PDB file of C-alpha atoms in Angstrom:
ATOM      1  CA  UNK A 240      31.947 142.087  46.325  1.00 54.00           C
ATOM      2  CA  UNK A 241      29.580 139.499  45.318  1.00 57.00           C
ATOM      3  CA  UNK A 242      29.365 140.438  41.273  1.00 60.00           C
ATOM      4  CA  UNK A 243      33.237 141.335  41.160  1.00 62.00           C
ATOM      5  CA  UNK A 244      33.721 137.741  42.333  1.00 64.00           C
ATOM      6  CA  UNK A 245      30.922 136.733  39.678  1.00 63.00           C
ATOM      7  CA  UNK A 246      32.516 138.095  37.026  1.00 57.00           C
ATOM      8  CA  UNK A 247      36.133 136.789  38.014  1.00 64.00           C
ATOM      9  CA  UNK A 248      34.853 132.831  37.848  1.00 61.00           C
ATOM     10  CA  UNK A 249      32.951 133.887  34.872  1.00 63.00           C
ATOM     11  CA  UNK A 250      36.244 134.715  33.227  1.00 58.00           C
ATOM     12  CA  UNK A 251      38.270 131.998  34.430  1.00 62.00           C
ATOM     13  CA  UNK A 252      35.739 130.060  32.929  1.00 64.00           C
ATOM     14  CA  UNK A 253      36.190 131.660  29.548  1.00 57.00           C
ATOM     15  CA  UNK A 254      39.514 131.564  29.507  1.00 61.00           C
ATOM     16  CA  UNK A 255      39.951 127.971  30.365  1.00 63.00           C
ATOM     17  CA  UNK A 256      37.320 127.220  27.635  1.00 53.00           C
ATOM     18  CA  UNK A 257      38.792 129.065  25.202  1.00 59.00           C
ATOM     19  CA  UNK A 258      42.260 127.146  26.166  1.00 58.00           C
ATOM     20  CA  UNK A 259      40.993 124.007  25.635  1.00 54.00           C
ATOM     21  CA  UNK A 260      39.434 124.827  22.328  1.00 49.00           C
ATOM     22  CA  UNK A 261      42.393 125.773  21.206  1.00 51.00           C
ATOM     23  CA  UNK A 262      44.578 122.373  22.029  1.00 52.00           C
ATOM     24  CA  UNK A 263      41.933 120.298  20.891  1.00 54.00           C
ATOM     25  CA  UNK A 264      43.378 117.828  18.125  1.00 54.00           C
ATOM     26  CA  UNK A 265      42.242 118.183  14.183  1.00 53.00           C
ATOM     27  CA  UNK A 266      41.997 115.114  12.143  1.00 56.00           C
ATOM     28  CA  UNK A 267      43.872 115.281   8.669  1.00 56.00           C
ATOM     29  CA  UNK A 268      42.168 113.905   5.618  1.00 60.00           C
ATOM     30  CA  UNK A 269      44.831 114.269   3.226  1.00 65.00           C
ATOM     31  CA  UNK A 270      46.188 110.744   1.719  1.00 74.00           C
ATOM     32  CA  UNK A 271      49.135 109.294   2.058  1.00 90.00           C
ATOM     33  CA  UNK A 272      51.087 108.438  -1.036  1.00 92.00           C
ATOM     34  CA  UNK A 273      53.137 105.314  -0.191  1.00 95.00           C
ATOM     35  CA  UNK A 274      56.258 104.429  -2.478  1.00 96.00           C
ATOM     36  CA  UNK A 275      55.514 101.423  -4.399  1.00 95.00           C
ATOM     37  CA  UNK A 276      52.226  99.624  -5.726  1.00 95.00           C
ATOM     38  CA  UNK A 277      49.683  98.196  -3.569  1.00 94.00           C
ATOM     39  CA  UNK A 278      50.687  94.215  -2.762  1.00 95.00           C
ATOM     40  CA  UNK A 279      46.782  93.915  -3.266  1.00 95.00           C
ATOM     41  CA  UNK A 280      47.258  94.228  -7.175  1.00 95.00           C
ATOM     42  CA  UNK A 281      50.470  92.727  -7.878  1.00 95.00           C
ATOM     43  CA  UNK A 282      51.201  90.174 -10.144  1.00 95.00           C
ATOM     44  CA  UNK A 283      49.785  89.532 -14.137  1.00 92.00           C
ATOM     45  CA  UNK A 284      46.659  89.909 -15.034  1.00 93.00           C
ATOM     46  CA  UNK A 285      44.967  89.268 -18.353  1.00 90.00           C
ATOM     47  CA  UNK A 286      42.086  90.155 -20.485  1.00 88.00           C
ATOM     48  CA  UNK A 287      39.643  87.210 -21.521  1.00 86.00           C
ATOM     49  CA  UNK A 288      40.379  86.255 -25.061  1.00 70.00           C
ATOM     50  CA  UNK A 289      38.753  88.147 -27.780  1.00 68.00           C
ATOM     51  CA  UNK A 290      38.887  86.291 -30.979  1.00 72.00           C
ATOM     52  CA  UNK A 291      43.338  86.087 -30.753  1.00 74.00           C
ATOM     53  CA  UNK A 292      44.282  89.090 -28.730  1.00 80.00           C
ATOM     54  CA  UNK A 293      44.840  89.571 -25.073  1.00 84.00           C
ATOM     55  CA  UNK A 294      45.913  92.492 -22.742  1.00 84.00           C
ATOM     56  CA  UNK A 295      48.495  91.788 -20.356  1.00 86.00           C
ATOM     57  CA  UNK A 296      49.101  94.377 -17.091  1.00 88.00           C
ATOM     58  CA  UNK A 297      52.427  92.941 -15.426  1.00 89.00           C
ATOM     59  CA  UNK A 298      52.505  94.902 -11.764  1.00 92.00           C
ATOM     60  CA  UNK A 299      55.700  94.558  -9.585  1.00 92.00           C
ATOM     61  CA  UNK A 300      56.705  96.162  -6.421  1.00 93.00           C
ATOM     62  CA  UNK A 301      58.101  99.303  -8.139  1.00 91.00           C
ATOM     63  CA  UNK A 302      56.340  99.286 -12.020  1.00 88.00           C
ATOM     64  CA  UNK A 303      53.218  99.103 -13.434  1.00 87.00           C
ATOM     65  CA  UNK A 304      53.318  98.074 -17.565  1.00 85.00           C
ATOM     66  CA  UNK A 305      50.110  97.716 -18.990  1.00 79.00           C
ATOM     67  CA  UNK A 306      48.679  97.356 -22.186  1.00 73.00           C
ATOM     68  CA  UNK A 307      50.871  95.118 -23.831  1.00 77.00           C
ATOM     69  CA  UNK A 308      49.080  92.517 -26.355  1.00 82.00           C
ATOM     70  CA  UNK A 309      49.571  89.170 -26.801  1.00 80.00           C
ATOM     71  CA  UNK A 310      48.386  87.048 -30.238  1.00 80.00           C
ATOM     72  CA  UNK A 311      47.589  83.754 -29.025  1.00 78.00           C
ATOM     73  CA  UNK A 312      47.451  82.882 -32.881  1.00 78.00           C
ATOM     74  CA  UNK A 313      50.795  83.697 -33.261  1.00 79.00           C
ATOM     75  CA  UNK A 314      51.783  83.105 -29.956  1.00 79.00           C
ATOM     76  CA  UNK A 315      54.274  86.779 -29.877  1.00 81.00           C
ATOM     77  CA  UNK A 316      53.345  90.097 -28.072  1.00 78.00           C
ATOM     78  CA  UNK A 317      52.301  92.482 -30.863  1.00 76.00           C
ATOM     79  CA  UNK A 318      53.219  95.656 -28.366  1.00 72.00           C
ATOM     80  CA  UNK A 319      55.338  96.967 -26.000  1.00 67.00           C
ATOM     81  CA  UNK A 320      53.585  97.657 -22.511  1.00 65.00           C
ATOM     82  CA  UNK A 321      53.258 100.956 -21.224  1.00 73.00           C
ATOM     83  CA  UNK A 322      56.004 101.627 -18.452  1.00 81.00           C
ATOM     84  CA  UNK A 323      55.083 103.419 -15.263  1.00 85.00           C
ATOM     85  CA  UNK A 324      58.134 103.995 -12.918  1.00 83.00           C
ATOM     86  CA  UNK A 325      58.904 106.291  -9.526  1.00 86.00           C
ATOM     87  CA  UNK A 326      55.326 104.133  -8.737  1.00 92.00           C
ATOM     88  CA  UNK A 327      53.155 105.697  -6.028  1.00 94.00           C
ATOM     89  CA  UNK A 328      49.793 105.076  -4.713  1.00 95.00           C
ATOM     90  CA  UNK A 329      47.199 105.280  -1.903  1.00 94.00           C
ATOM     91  CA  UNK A 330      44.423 103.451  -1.093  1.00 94.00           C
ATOM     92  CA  UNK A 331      41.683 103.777   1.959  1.00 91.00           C
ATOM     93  CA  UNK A 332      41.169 100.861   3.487  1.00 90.00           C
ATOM     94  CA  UNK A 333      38.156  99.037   3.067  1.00 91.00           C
ATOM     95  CA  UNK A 334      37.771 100.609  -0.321  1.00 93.00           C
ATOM     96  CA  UNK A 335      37.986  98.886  -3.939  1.00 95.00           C
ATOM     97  CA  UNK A 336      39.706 101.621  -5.098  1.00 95.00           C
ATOM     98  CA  UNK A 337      43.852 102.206  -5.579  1.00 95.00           C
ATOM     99  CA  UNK A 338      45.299 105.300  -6.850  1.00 93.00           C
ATOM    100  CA  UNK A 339      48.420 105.458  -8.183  1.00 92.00           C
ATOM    101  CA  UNK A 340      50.121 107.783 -10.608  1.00 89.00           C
ATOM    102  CA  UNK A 341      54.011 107.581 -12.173  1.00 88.00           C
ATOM    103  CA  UNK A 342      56.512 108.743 -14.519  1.00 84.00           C
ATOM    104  CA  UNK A 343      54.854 107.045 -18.242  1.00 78.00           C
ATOM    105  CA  UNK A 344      57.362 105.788 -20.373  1.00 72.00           C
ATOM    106  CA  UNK A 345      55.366 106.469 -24.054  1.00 63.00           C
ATOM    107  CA  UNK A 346      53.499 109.548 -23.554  1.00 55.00           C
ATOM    108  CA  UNK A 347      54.868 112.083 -25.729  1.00 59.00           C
ATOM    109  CA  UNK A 348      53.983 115.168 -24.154  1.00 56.00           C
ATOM    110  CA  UNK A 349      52.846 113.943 -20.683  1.00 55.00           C
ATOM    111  CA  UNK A 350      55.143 114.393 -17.102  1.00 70.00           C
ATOM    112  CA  UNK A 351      52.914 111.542 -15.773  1.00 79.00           C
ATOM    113  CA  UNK A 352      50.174 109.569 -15.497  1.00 82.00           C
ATOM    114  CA  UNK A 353      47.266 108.986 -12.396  1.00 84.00           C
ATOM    115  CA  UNK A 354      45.397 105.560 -12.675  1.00 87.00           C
ATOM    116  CA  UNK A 355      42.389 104.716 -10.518  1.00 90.00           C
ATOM    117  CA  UNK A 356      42.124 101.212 -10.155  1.00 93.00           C
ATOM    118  CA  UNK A 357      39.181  99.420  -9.113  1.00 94.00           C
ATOM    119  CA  UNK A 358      39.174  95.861  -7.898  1.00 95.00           C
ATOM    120  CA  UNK A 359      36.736  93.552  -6.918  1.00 95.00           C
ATOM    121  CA  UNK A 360      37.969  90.337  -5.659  1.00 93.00           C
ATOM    122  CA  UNK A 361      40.134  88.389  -8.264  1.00 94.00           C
ATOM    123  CA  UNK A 362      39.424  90.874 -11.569  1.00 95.00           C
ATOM    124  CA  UNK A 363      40.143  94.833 -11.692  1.00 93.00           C
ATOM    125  CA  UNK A 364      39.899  97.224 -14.017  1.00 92.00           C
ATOM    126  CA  UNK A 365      41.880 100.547 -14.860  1.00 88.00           C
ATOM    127  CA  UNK A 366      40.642 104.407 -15.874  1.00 85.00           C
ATOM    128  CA  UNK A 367      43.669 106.391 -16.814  1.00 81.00           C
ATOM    129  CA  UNK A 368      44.694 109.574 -16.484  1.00 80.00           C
ATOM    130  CA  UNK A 369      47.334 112.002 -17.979  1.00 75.00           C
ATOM    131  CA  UNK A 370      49.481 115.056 -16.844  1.00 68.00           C
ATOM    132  CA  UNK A 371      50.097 117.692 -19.568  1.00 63.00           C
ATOM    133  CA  UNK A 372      52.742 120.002 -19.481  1.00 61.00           C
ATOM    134  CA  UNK A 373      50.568 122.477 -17.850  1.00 66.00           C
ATOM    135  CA  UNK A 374      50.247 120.225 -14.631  1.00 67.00           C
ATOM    136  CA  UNK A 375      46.632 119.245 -15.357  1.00 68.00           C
ATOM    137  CA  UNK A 376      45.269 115.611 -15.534  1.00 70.00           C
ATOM    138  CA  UNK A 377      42.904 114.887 -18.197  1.00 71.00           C
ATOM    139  CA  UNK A 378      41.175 111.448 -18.872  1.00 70.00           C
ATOM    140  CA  UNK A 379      43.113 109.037 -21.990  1.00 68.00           C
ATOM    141  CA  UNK A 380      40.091 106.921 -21.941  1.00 64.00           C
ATOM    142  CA  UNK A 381      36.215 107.934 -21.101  1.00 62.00           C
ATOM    143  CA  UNK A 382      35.652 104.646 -18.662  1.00 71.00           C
ATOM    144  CA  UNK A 383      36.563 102.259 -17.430  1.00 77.00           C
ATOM    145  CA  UNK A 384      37.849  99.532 -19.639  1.00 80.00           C
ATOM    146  CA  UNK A 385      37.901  96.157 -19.734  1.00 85.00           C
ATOM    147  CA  UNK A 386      38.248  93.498 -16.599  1.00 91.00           C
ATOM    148  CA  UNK A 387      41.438  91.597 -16.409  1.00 92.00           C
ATOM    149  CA  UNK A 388      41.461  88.210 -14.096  1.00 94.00           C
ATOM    150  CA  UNK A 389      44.797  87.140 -12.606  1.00 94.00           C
ATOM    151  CA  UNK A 390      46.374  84.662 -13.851  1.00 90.00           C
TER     152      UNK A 390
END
């Protein structure tokens, strides 16, 4: 009488372990792609000058164009920015890093484009990705380029 009883709190026991296992909660550590860019890196930013050319990125709430080049000499953009629409991006806070990817506008070839952005107080600078028509991202440039300061 003594083991059978024994043995039936040793399985209650069990079973009530193994039930609360089984509700415990599981963190997910996918990210979140928000709708948008990050309010962190909006605005226009510029390259410093070299000799008469400067690189413009213009980022609004919905696009980021980037690339476009300005002559200071003869005061006229020399090239149509690079269009990223249906923005989205995610970011982990407390990080200097933004990821956001797009629809590209010039791309022949290319469903869309992934940029990681890193930013460090009032300068950032881009590394850019590309989708090919086989759904793989490849790198368009082999680091990161240059810094651009807000203006």
């Amino acid at each position: 009488m003594y083991h059978h009883r024994n043995l039936l709190v040793m399985l209650a026991s069990f079973a009530i372990l193994f039930a609360g296992l089984g509700s415990m909660a599981t963190t997910a550590h996918a990210a979140t792609w928000h709708k948008g860019t990050p309010t962190a890196i909006r605005g226009t930013w510029r390259t410093k000058t070299s000799k008469s050319l400067r690189t413009y990125i213009h980022v609004t709430s919905t696009k980021y164009n980037c690339d476009q080049m300005y002559d200071t000499k003869e005061h006229a953009y020399i090239t149509d920015p690079y269009r990223v629409t249906n923005v989205y991006y995610h970011h982990k806070s407390g990080s200097q890093y933004y990821y956001i990817k797009g629809a590209h506008n010039t791309e022949p070839g290319t469903k869309q484009v992934y940029y990681v952005i890193h930013k460090v107080g009032n300068k950032l600078r881009e590394h850019e990705y590309g989708q090919s028509v086989k759904g793989h991202y490849t790198k368009f440039n082999a680091k990161y380029g240059a810094w651009f300061y807000k203006i």
